[in-house]
Short mmCIF file of C-alpha atoms in Angstrom, two decimals:
data_model
loop_
_atom_site.label_atom_id
_atom_site.label_comp_id
_atom_site.label_asym_id
_atom_site.label_seq_id
_atom_site.Cartn_x
_atom_site.Cartn_y
_atom_site.Cartn_z
CA MET A 1455 0.00 0.00 0.00
CA LEU A 1456 1.20 3.52 -0.72
CA SER A 1457 2.55 5.18 2.38
CA SER A 1458 0.39 7.85 3.98
CA ALA A 1459 3.44 9.89 4.97
CA GLY A 1460 2.49 12.57 2.46
CA LYS A 1461 4.12 14.41 -0.40
CA GLY A 1462 7.56 13.27 -1.40
CA THR A 1463 7.01 9.71 -0.17
CA ILE A 1464 8.65 7.13 -2.46
CA GLN A 1465 7.59 3.51 -2.72
CA GLU A 1466 9.78 1.07 -4.65
CA VAL A 1467 8.48 -1.91 -6.63
CA LYS A 1468 9.87 -4.10 -9.36
CA ILE A 1469 6.79 -3.76 -11.58
CA LEU A 1470 4.41 -0.81 -11.55
CA ILE A 1471 1.12 -1.28 -13.36
CA ILE A 1472 -0.91 1.78 -14.35
CA GLY A 1473 -4.59 0.92 -14.68
CA ALA A 1474 -6.87 -1.66 -13.04
CA GLY A 1475 -8.83 -2.69 -16.12
CA PRO A 1476 -8.62 -6.16 -17.72
CA THR A 1477 -4.99 -5.69 -18.81
CA GLY A 1478 -3.80 -4.46 -15.44
CA LEU A 1479 -5.71 -7.22 -13.67
CA GLY A 1480 -4.26 -9.78 -16.06
CA ALA A 1481 -0.76 -8.58 -15.21
CA ALA A 1482 -1.58 -8.69 -11.50
CA LYS A 1483 -2.95 -12.24 -11.73
CA ARG A 1484 0.16 -13.42 -13.53
CA LEU A 1485 2.40 -11.80 -10.89
CA CYS A 1486 0.41 -13.52 -8.15
CA ASP A 1487 0.98 -16.84 -9.92
CA VAL A 1488 4.70 -16.12 -10.34
CA ASN A 1489 5.03 -15.27 -6.65
CA SER A 1490 3.07 -18.31 -5.49
CA GLY A 1491 5.41 -20.48 -3.42
CA GLN A 1492 8.47 -18.40 -4.32
CA ARG A 1493 10.89 -17.20 -1.66
CA ASP A 1494 12.05 -14.26 -3.77
CA GLN A 1495 8.87 -12.31 -4.40
CA VAL A 1496 8.41 -9.94 -7.35
CA SER A 1497 7.16 -6.71 -5.80
CA TRP A 1498 4.39 -5.00 -7.72
CA LEU A 1499 1.69 -2.37 -7.44
CA ILE A 1500 -1.35 -1.23 -9.45
CA VAL A 1501 -2.42 2.41 -9.37
CA ASP A 1502 -5.62 3.64 -10.99
CA GLU A 1503 -7.19 7.09 -10.99
CA CYS A 1504 -10.72 5.65 -10.81
CA ASP A 1505 -12.52 4.69 -7.61
CA GLY A 1506 -13.14 1.11 -8.76
CA VAL A 1507 -11.51 -1.63 -10.80
CA GLY A 1508 -12.55 -2.85 -14.24
CA GLY A 1509 -11.92 0.12 -16.52
CA LEU A 1510 -14.10 -0.15 -19.62
CA ALA A 1511 -15.16 -3.61 -18.42
CA SER A 1512 -16.89 -2.21 -15.35
CA THR A 1513 -20.57 -2.17 -14.38
CA ASP A 1514 -22.59 0.65 -12.82
CA THR A 1515 -25.73 0.46 -10.68
CA THR A 1516 -28.43 3.12 -10.80
CA PRO A 1517 -30.05 4.37 -7.56
CA GLU A 1518 -33.12 2.32 -8.46
CA GLY A 1519 -31.11 -0.91 -8.69
CA PHE A 1520 -30.62 -1.40 -12.46
CA LEU A 1521 -27.17 -2.55 -13.58
CA PHE A 1522 -25.56 -1.39 -16.83
CA ASP A 1523 -22.20 -2.25 -18.39
CA VAL A 1524 -19.92 0.04 -20.34
CA GLY A 1525 -21.40 -1.46 -23.50
CA GLY A 1526 -22.05 -5.19 -23.83
CA HIS A 1527 -19.72 -7.37 -21.76
CA VAL A 1528 -20.62 -10.86 -22.86
CA ILE A 1529 -17.79 -13.33 -22.41
CA PHE A 1530 -16.47 -15.55 -25.19
CA SER A 1531 -12.88 -16.52 -24.66
CA HIS A 1532 -10.05 -17.44 -27.02
CA TYR A 1533 -7.68 -18.45 -24.20
CA ALA A 1534 -7.48 -21.41 -21.81
CA CYS A 1535 -5.64 -19.18 -19.33
CA PHE A 1536 -8.51 -16.68 -19.28
CA ASP A 1537 -11.03 -19.51 -18.91
CA ARG A 1538 -9.14 -20.85 -15.89
CA VAL A 1539 -9.15 -17.46 -14.22
CA LEU A 1540 -12.91 -17.11 -14.74
CA LYS A 1541 -13.48 -20.57 -13.34
CA GLU A 1542 -11.27 -19.76 -10.36
CA ALA A 1543 -13.18 -16.54 -9.70
CA LEU A 1544 -16.65 -18.02 -10.30
CA PRO A 1545 -16.25 -21.79 -9.83
CA LYS A 1546 -19.88 -22.90 -9.56
CA GLU A 1547 -22.01 -23.62 -12.61
CA ASP A 1548 -24.82 -21.45 -11.27
CA ASP A 1549 -22.39 -18.52 -11.12
CA TRP A 1550 -22.92 -18.28 -14.89
CA LEU A 1551 -25.78 -17.92 -17.32
CA HIS A 1552 -25.19 -19.42 -20.76
CA HIS A 1553 -26.86 -17.84 -23.78
CA GLN A 1554 -27.29 -18.62 -27.42
CA ARG A 1555 -26.74 -15.32 -29.18
CA ILE A 1556 -29.93 -13.90 -30.71
CA SER A 1557 -29.05 -10.67 -32.48
CA TYR A 1558 -30.88 -8.80 -35.19
CA ILE A 1559 -30.42 -6.01 -37.67
CA ARG A 1560 -33.67 -4.14 -37.94
CA CYS A 1561 -33.72 -4.26 -41.74
CA HIS A 1562 -31.65 -7.39 -42.41
CA ASN A 1563 -28.61 -9.48 -41.68
CA THR A 1564 -26.00 -10.28 -44.33
CA ASN A 1565 -26.90 -13.96 -44.13
CA ASN A 1566 -30.58 -13.29 -43.41
CA ILE A 1567 -31.90 -11.19 -46.29
CA ALA A 1568 -34.71 -13.60 -47.17
CA ARG A 1569 -37.17 -11.54 -45.10
CA LEU A 1570 -36.57 -8.35 -47.07
CA PRO A 1571 -38.89 -6.97 -49.75
CA ILE A 1572 -38.13 -8.60 -53.11
CA ALA A 1573 -36.70 -5.44 -54.70
CA ILE A 1574 -34.22 -4.98 -51.86
CA TRP A 1575 -33.06 -8.56 -51.56
CA ALA A 1576 -32.74 -8.75 -55.33
CA LYS A 1577 -30.36 -5.78 -55.17
CA CYS A 1578 -28.43 -7.48 -52.39
CA ILE A 1579 -28.19 -10.79 -54.26
CA HIS A 1580 -27.12 -9.04 -57.46
CA GLY A 1581 -24.32 -7.30 -55.59
CA LEU A 1582 -23.29 -10.49 -53.79
CA VAL A 1583 -23.09 -12.51 -57.00
CA LYS A 1584 -21.04 -9.81 -58.72
CA ALA A 1585 -18.74 -9.64 -55.69
CA PHE A 1586 -18.36 -13.43 -55.69
CA ILE A 1587 -17.47 -13.52 -59.39
CA ARG A 1588 -15.04 -10.64 -58.97
CA SER A 1589 -13.36 -12.40 -56.05
CA MET A 1590 -12.48 -15.33 -58.32
CA VAL A 1591 -10.15 -13.16 -60.40
CA THR A 1592 -9.04 -10.45 -57.98
CA ARG A 1593 -5.75 -11.13 -56.20
CA SER A 1594 -4.86 -7.72 -54.75
CA LYS A 1595 -5.70 -6.84 -51.15
CA PRO A 1596 -8.42 -4.26 -50.44
CA ALA A 1597 -7.03 -0.76 -49.96
CA ASP A 1598 -9.44 0.10 -47.16
CA PHE A 1599 -12.49 -1.14 -45.26
CA ASP A 1600 -14.90 0.29 -47.82
CA GLU A 1601 -13.26 -1.72 -50.59
CA TRP A 1602 -13.35 -4.82 -48.37
CA ILE A 1603 -17.08 -4.30 -47.83
CA VAL A 1604 -17.86 -4.01 -51.55
CA ARG A 1605 -15.67 -7.01 -52.41
CA ASN A 1606 -17.26 -9.22 -49.76
CA THR A 1607 -20.88 -8.07 -49.68
CA GLY A 1608 -21.51 -6.23 -52.94
CA THR A 1609 -22.91 -2.73 -53.34
CA GLY A 1610 -26.44 -3.64 -52.21
CA ILE A 1611 -25.58 -4.72 -48.67
CA ALA A 1612 -22.86 -2.07 -48.57
CA ASP A 1613 -25.35 0.74 -49.19
CA ILE A 1614 -28.21 -0.68 -47.13
CA PHE A 1615 -26.28 -1.70 -44.04
CA MET A 1616 -22.49 -1.87 -43.94
CA ARG A 1617 -21.64 1.75 -44.76
CA PRO A 1618 -24.30 3.51 -42.65
CA TYR A 1619 -23.95 1.12 -39.71
CA ASN A 1620 -20.16 1.34 -39.54
CA TYR A 1621 -20.31 5.11 -39.74
CA LYS A 1622 -22.63 5.06 -36.72
CA VAL A 1623 -20.16 2.80 -34.87
CA TRP A 1624 -16.82 4.42 -35.71
CA GLY A 1625 -17.86 7.98 -36.43
CA VAL A 1626 -15.70 8.06 -39.57
CA PRO A 1627 -16.42 7.00 -43.18
CA THR A 1628 -15.44 3.44 -44.10
CA LYS A 1629 -12.95 4.74 -46.68
CA LEU A 1630 -10.82 6.07 -43.80
CA LEU A 1631 -10.64 2.69 -42.06
CA GLN A 1632 -8.12 -0.05 -42.79
CA CYS A 1633 -9.15 -3.70 -43.04
CA LYS A 1634 -6.28 -5.57 -41.37
CA TRP A 1635 -8.19 -5.53 -38.08
CA LEU A 1636 -11.21 -7.46 -39.35
CA GLY A 1637 -10.58 -11.15 -38.64
CA GLU A 1638 -13.68 -12.48 -36.89
CA ARG A 1639 -14.86 -8.96 -36.04
CA VAL A 1640 -16.92 -8.58 -39.23
CA ALA A 1641 -18.85 -11.44 -40.81
CA ALA A 1642 -18.20 -12.10 -44.47
CA PRO A 1643 -21.49 -13.41 -45.88
CA ASP A 1644 -21.82 -16.94 -47.23
CA LEU A 1645 -23.44 -16.83 -50.70
CA ARG A 1646 -24.56 -20.47 -50.56
CA CYS A 1647 -26.11 -19.93 -47.13
CA ILE A 1648 -27.94 -16.80 -48.31
CA LEU A 1649 -29.39 -18.46 -51.41
CA THR A 1650 -30.50 -21.45 -49.32
CA ASN A 1651 -32.18 -19.14 -46.81
CA ILE A 1652 -34.03 -17.30 -49.58
CA MET A 1653 -35.34 -20.49 -51.15
CA LYS A 1654 -36.39 -21.95 -47.79
CA ARG A 1655 -37.47 -18.61 -46.26
CA GLN A 1656 -35.37 -19.36 -43.19
CA GLU A 1657 -32.83 -17.51 -41.07
CA THR A 1658 -29.30 -18.15 -39.91
CA ARG A 1659 -29.20 -17.70 -36.17
CA LYS A 1660 -25.69 -18.79 -35.18
CA TRP A 1661 -22.52 -17.11 -36.36
CA GLY A 1662 -19.21 -15.93 -35.03
CA PRO A 1663 -17.02 -16.20 -31.95
CA ASN A 1664 -19.77 -14.92 -29.66
CA ALA A 1665 -22.55 -17.09 -31.08
CA THR A 1666 -22.59 -18.71 -27.65
CA PHE A 1667 -21.51 -16.64 -24.69
CA ARG A 1668 -21.54 -16.45 -20.92
CA PHE A 1669 -22.59 -13.72 -18.53
CA PRO A 1670 -21.99 -13.65 -14.75
CA ALA A 1671 -25.14 -14.42 -12.82
CA HIS A 1672 -24.30 -11.82 -10.07
CA GLY A 1673 -22.27 -8.80 -10.22
CA ASP A 1674 -4.13 -4.10 -0.95
CA LYS A 1675 -1.93 -4.37 -4.07
CA ILE A 1676 -4.38 -2.23 -6.00
CA GLN A 1677 -4.46 1.44 -5.05
CA LEU A 1678 -7.44 3.39 -6.40
CA LYS A 1679 -7.87 7.14 -6.89
CA TYR A 1680 -4.15 7.60 -7.56
CA LYS A 1681 -3.59 9.41 -10.84
CA VAL A 1682 -0.18 9.31 -12.54
CA ILE A 1683 0.57 12.80 -13.84
CA ARG A 1684 4.24 12.48 -14.86
CA ILE A 1685 6.77 9.76 -15.54
CA ASP A 1686 10.55 10.10 -15.47
CA PRO A 1687 11.73 7.09 -17.50
CA GLN A 1688 15.42 7.82 -16.84
CA GLU A 1689 15.01 7.75 -13.06
CA LYS A 1690 12.13 5.26 -13.40
CA VAL A 1691 9.83 7.24 -11.16
CA ALA A 1692 6.09 7.78 -11.57
CA TYR A 1693 4.71 10.96 -9.99
CA LEU A 1694 1.19 10.83 -8.58
CA GLU A 1695 -1.27 13.70 -8.41
CA ASP A 1696 -1.12 13.91 -4.61
CA GLY A 1697 2.67 14.38 -4.65
CA ARG A 1698 3.71 10.81 -3.91
CA LYS A 1699 6.12 8.84 -6.07
CA VAL A 1700 6.63 5.24 -7.10
CA ARG A 1701 10.03 4.02 -8.22
CA TYR A 1702 9.89 1.00 -10.51
CA LYS A 1703 12.17 -1.27 -12.51
CA HIS A 1704 9.60 -2.10 -15.19
CA LEU A 1705 6.42 -0.24 -16.09
CA ILE A 1706 3.28 -1.75 -17.62
CA SER A 1707 0.97 1.09 -18.63
CA THR A 1708 -2.63 0.60 -19.72
CA MET A 1709 -3.47 4.31 -19.91
CA ASN A 1710 -4.34 5.75 -23.30
CA VAL A 1711 -1.03 5.73 -25.16
CA ASP A 1712 -1.59 9.24 -26.53
CA GLN A 1713 -1.97 10.44 -22.94
CA LEU A 1714 1.07 8.43 -21.85
CA VAL A 1715 3.27 10.09 -24.46
CA SER A 1716 2.06 13.51 -23.30
CA ILE A 1717 3.35 12.99 -19.72
CA LEU A 1718 6.82 11.79 -20.77
CA PRO A 1719 9.76 14.21 -21.08
CA ASP A 1720 11.88 14.74 -24.18
CA VAL A 1721 9.79 12.58 -26.51
CA PRO A 1722 11.11 12.69 -30.10
CA ASN A 1723 8.97 14.62 -32.56
CA ASN A 1724 8.19 11.56 -34.66
CA VAL A 1725 6.78 9.76 -31.61
CA GLN A 1726 4.73 12.80 -30.58
CA ASN A 1727 3.37 13.16 -34.11
CA ALA A 1728 2.51 9.47 -34.25
CA ALA A 1729 0.60 9.70 -30.95
CA GLU A 1730 -1.31 12.72 -32.22
CA GLY A 1731 -2.18 10.75 -35.36
CA LEU A 1732 -4.10 8.08 -33.46
CA VAL A 1733 -7.89 8.33 -33.72
CA TYR A 1734 -10.56 7.23 -31.24
CA SER A 1735 -14.28 7.60 -30.73
CA THR A 1736 -16.31 8.41 -27.65
CA THR A 1737 -19.24 6.22 -26.65
CA HIS A 1738 -22.30 7.45 -24.80
CA VAL A 1739 -24.15 4.68 -22.98
CA ILE A 1740 -27.78 5.27 -22.08
CA GLY A 1741 -29.70 2.76 -20.00
CA LEU A 1742 -33.46 2.64 -19.61
CA GLY A 1743 -35.05 0.81 -16.70
CA LEU A 1744 -38.67 0.06 -17.61
CA ARG A 1745 -41.71 -1.31 -15.87
CA GLY A 1746 -43.34 -4.33 -17.48
CA THR A 1747 -41.88 -6.91 -19.89
CA PRO A 1748 -40.11 -6.48 -23.25
CA ARG A 1749 -42.84 -8.25 -25.29
CA GLU A 1750 -41.70 -8.60 -28.95
CA ILE A 1751 -37.99 -8.47 -28.10
CA SER A 1752 -38.18 -10.71 -25.05
CA LYS A 1753 -35.86 -13.34 -26.58
CA MET A 1754 -33.33 -11.03 -28.18
CA CYS A 1755 -29.82 -10.21 -26.99
CA TRP A 1756 -28.88 -7.21 -29.08
CA MET A 1757 -29.87 -5.43 -32.30
CA TYR A 1758 -28.02 -3.28 -34.84
CA PHE A 1759 -29.44 -0.06 -36.30
CA PRO A 1760 -28.02 1.40 -39.53
CA GLU A 1761 -30.99 3.74 -40.02
CA ASP A 1762 -30.99 7.45 -39.22
CA ASN A 1763 -34.27 7.39 -37.27
CA ALA A 1764 -32.38 6.50 -34.08
CA PRO A 1765 -29.04 7.88 -32.84
CA PHE A 1766 -27.83 4.56 -31.41
CA TYR A 1767 -26.00 1.95 -33.45
CA ARG A 1768 -26.78 -0.92 -31.07
CA SER A 1769 -29.39 -1.74 -28.47
CA THR A 1770 -29.15 -4.53 -25.93
CA VAL A 1771 -32.03 -6.03 -24.00
CA PHE A 1772 -29.78 -6.05 -20.97
CA SER A 1773 -32.24 -7.66 -18.60
CA ASN A 1774 -32.26 -10.76 -20.82
CA TYR A 1775 -28.67 -11.50 -19.79
CA SER A 1776 -29.53 -12.07 -16.14
CA PRO A 1777 -32.56 -11.50 -13.91
CA ASN A 1778 -30.17 -9.99 -11.36
CA LEU A 1779 -29.59 -6.93 -13.56
CA VAL A 1780 -32.97 -5.42 -12.64
CA PRO A 1781 -34.80 -5.03 -9.32
CA HIS A 1782 -37.08 -7.82 -8.15
CA ALA A 1783 -40.69 -7.39 -9.22
CA SER A 1784 -41.71 -6.77 -5.63
CA VAL A 1785 -39.60 -3.60 -5.42
CA LYS A 1786 -41.76 -0.49 -5.72
CA LEU A 1787 -40.44 2.34 -7.88
CA ARG A 1788 -41.95 5.57 -9.11
CA THR A 1789 -42.24 6.39 -12.80
CA VAL A 1790 -39.64 8.94 -13.96
CA ARG A 1791 -41.40 9.62 -17.26
CA ARG A 1792 -43.42 8.02 -20.02
CA ALA A 1793 -41.47 7.17 -23.16
CA ASP A 1794 -43.40 9.81 -25.12
CA SER A 1795 -42.90 12.36 -22.29
CA GLN A 1796 -46.64 12.84 -21.89
CA PRO A 1797 -47.83 13.75 -18.37
CA CYS A 1798 -48.01 10.83 -15.95
CA ASN A 1799 -48.03 10.06 -12.23
CA THR A 1800 -44.41 10.46 -11.07
CA THR A 1801 -45.06 10.36 -7.33
CA THR A 1802 -46.74 7.01 -6.70
CA TYR A 1803 -44.48 4.00 -6.12
CA ALA A 1804 -45.60 0.76 -7.79
CA ALA A 1805 -44.22 -2.76 -8.17
CA GLY A 1806 -42.68 -4.36 -11.26
CA PRO A 1807 -41.82 -6.55 -13.08
CA TYR A 1808 -38.92 -4.67 -14.67
CA TRP A 1809 -36.72 -4.92 -17.74
CA SER A 1810 -33.92 -2.82 -19.22
CA LEU A 1811 -32.52 -1.54 -22.49
CA MET A 1812 -28.96 -0.35 -23.06
CA LEU A 1813 -28.26 1.94 -26.02
CA GLU A 1814 -24.84 2.89 -27.43
CA ILE A 1815 -24.09 6.08 -29.37
CA SER A 1816 -20.74 7.02 -30.87
CA GLU A 1817 -19.21 10.48 -31.14
CA SER A 1818 -16.14 11.66 -33.03
CA GLY A 1819 -14.73 14.70 -34.75
CA CYS A 1820 -16.67 13.69 -37.87
CA LYS A 1821 -19.82 12.79 -35.97
CA PRO A 1822 -20.79 15.28 -33.24
CA VAL A 1823 -23.48 14.58 -30.65
CA ASN A 1824 -25.73 17.00 -28.77
CA LYS A 1825 -25.44 15.70 -25.21
CA ASP A 1826 -28.14 18.09 -23.98
CA THR A 1827 -30.81 16.36 -26.05
CA LEU A 1828 -29.27 12.89 -26.36
CA VAL A 1829 -31.40 11.12 -23.75
CA SER A 1830 -34.62 12.43 -25.31
CA ASP A 1831 -33.34 11.64 -28.80
CA VAL A 1832 -32.49 8.08 -27.77
CA ILE A 1833 -35.88 7.47 -26.17
CA GLN A 1834 -37.59 8.81 -29.30
CA GLY A 1835 -35.36 6.51 -31.34
CA CYS A 1836 -36.54 3.58 -29.22
CA ILE A 1837 -40.14 4.53 -30.07
CA ASN A 1838 -39.31 4.98 -33.77
CA THR A 1839 -37.72 1.53 -34.00
CA GLY A 1840 -40.37 -0.28 -31.98
CA LEU A 1841 -38.14 -1.09 -29.02
CA VAL A 1842 -40.56 0.60 -26.64
CA LYS A 1843 -44.12 1.86 -26.84
CA GLU A 1844 -45.12 5.47 -26.27
CA SER A 1845 -46.94 4.53 -23.08
CA ASP A 1846 -44.04 2.56 -21.55
CA GLU A 1847 -43.04 3.72 -18.08
CA ILE A 1848 -39.37 4.54 -17.52
CA VAL A 1849 -38.45 4.09 -13.86
CA SER A 1850 -34.67 4.55 -14.09
CA LEU A 1851 -32.32 6.49 -16.39
CA TYR A 1852 -28.58 5.89 -16.80
CA PHE A 1853 -26.28 8.12 -18.86
CA ARG A 1854 -22.51 7.93 -18.90
CA SER A 1855 -19.95 8.98 -21.51
CA PHE A 1856 -16.64 7.23 -22.13
CA HIS A 1857 -14.21 9.58 -23.83
CA HIS A 1858 -11.80 6.95 -25.17
CA CYS A 1859 -14.00 3.94 -25.98
CA TYR A 1860 -13.16 2.65 -29.47
CA PRO A 1861 -9.57 2.74 -30.81
CA THR A 1862 -10.23 3.50 -34.47
CA PRO A 1863 -8.30 1.34 -36.99
CA THR A 1864 -7.48 4.16 -39.40
CA LEU A 1865 -5.32 3.72 -42.48
CA ASN A 1866 -2.23 5.11 -40.71
CA ARG A 1867 -2.77 3.40 -37.35
CA ASP A 1868 -0.19 0.63 -37.79
CA GLU A 1869 2.44 3.12 -38.94
CA CYS A 1870 1.81 5.23 -35.85
CA LEU A 1871 1.99 2.25 -33.50
CA ALA A 1872 5.18 0.98 -35.15
CA THR A 1873 6.76 4.29 -34.15
CA ILE A 1874 5.33 4.57 -30.63
CA LEU A 1875 5.29 1.12 -29.03
CA PRO A 1876 8.87 -0.02 -29.79
CA TYR A 1877 10.19 3.36 -28.61
CA LEU A 1878 8.38 3.02 -25.30
CA ARG A 1879 9.48 -0.56 -24.70
CA ASP A 1880 13.01 -0.59 -26.10
CA LYS A 1881 14.11 2.92 -25.13
CA LEU A 1882 12.12 3.60 -21.96
CA ASP A 1883 11.33 0.13 -20.55
CA ILE A 1884 7.59 0.87 -20.71
CA TRP A 1885 5.16 -1.79 -21.91
CA SER A 1886 2.11 0.10 -23.20
CA ARG A 1887 -0.63 -2.51 -23.43
CA GLY A 1888 -4.39 -2.94 -23.42
CA ARG A 1889 -7.33 -1.62 -25.43
CA PHE A 1890 -5.90 1.91 -25.61
CA GLY A 1891 -2.38 1.19 -24.43
CA ALA A 1892 -1.70 -0.81 -27.60
CA TRP A 1893 -4.58 0.78 -29.59
CA LYS A 1894 -5.49 -2.39 -31.51
CA TYR A 1895 -9.24 -2.93 -31.67
CA GLU A 1896 -8.83 -6.43 -33.07
CA VAL A 1897 -7.23 -7.61 -29.80
CA ALA A 1898 -9.19 -5.38 -27.41
CA ASN A 1899 -11.91 -7.65 -26.02
CA GLN A 1900 -11.78 -8.57 -22.34
CA ASP A 1901 -9.93 -11.83 -22.95
CA HIS A 1902 -7.45 -10.23 -25.36
CA SER A 1903 -6.81 -7.35 -22.98
CA PHE A 1904 -6.37 -9.65 -19.98
CA MET A 1905 -3.87 -11.77 -21.90
CA GLN A 1906 -1.92 -8.70 -22.98
CA GLY A 1907 -1.31 -8.08 -19.28
CA VAL A 1908 -0.33 -11.70 -18.64
CA GLU A 1909 2.03 -11.76 -21.61
CA ALA A 1910 3.55 -8.37 -20.76
CA VAL A 1911 4.62 -9.76 -17.38
CA ASP A 1912 6.09 -12.88 -18.98
CA ASN A 1913 7.93 -10.76 -21.54
CA THR A 1914 9.23 -8.44 -18.84
CA LEU A 1915 10.43 -11.16 -16.46
CA PHE A 1916 11.25 -14.08 -18.74
CA GLY A 1917 11.60 -12.68 -22.26
CA LYS A 1918 8.67 -14.73 -23.59
CA PRO A 1919 6.99 -13.49 -26.80
CA GLU A 1920 3.75 -11.53 -26.60
CA VAL A 1921 1.53 -13.66 -28.82
CA THR A 1922 -1.71 -11.69 -28.47
CA LEU A 1923 -0.28 -8.33 -29.45
CA GLY A 1924 2.12 -9.79 -32.01
CA THR A 1925 5.34 -8.36 -33.37
CA LEU A 1926 5.83 -4.64 -32.79
#
């Protein structure tokens, strides 16, 4: 624990970890394992400016008792190590709820266009067939994400869904995004599957790495509310906002790498310019706690919205993940407002049942958001898209903004990272890792981020390769 002796106090550790999100916690877990049964202990410390652990993987609770994540935190793991940690933390089977993913696009899904009006699905099929034929003779790699979309889905699906939806997610046009990050992040449609679905008038329900996922059934080495404001990499000292200092041998930082570069002295111009060239988007998360039941969407997990009649790009029926995410039906709550904002009784407390919706809205330099009207705009969007009815009673409202939420895979991102990350590690002995520490969206899920922390420790102590992040 940091000494309470006051300003000027110095604590010494072998490994200092900045940030208590998944990456920092992964590093801490690995250090605990390394120290287990060892006489010579590796000293370590986590500091985080927030008042709780979890970072972007955290969960908030409203005063009325509704729980909302920072976006959707379903768990589908690529790593046996991560699975073991989850099992260790929540060992009983009833600690988990297992779900088959049920997600929808309001107008269509790239494999599920059989339900569309004939004119629209004909346009989609025409584009898909042309794209398939073109793919047989094209050998060059797509220049950007937009070209990848057209090559893989054709112009029909590109115009109807992929372009407008991805703009709502990233806040930048698809022509400004690279396509190296895609992997299993974006589904390439299966032409045979689509044609079969059209002929049989059926739908594909299972796809992707999170087709089946888990969600938790329930919701002194880590020092919170300690903000690092300056780092001296030559003396290997981190300066905290309250005047205290931590001397380290190795530093694992999970703070936003652009912010990290800004608190380092004498950074070369090319590294500063590279950090300034990184792009991100902000996410606004709005949660609605509602009285009643979700009716038509009672079986759904999440839905995607490319249309412009709602500001959100994704909605999640959050209460479907676990009954413990909303108050028990016996709890009496007052109505905050009707969905259509018409006058209603806001003083009488009444019982449930209750359900919840979580809506996500992106913001960027290309895509501004009016925060003053956003809650009302989102609720109206829920009415427009049929998620709620005008008469639905809202009993709890949640609104939180996350400034750095999506690390945008722009065309120049890899060039920027190739300048920044090796400089930090090789010149300054700083491992910048995690969703925004390494700025790689394709390895930024909870399991990826956790493993970046594990592998950073192994690289620091034992020289083992960092498989998740890859070669810098």
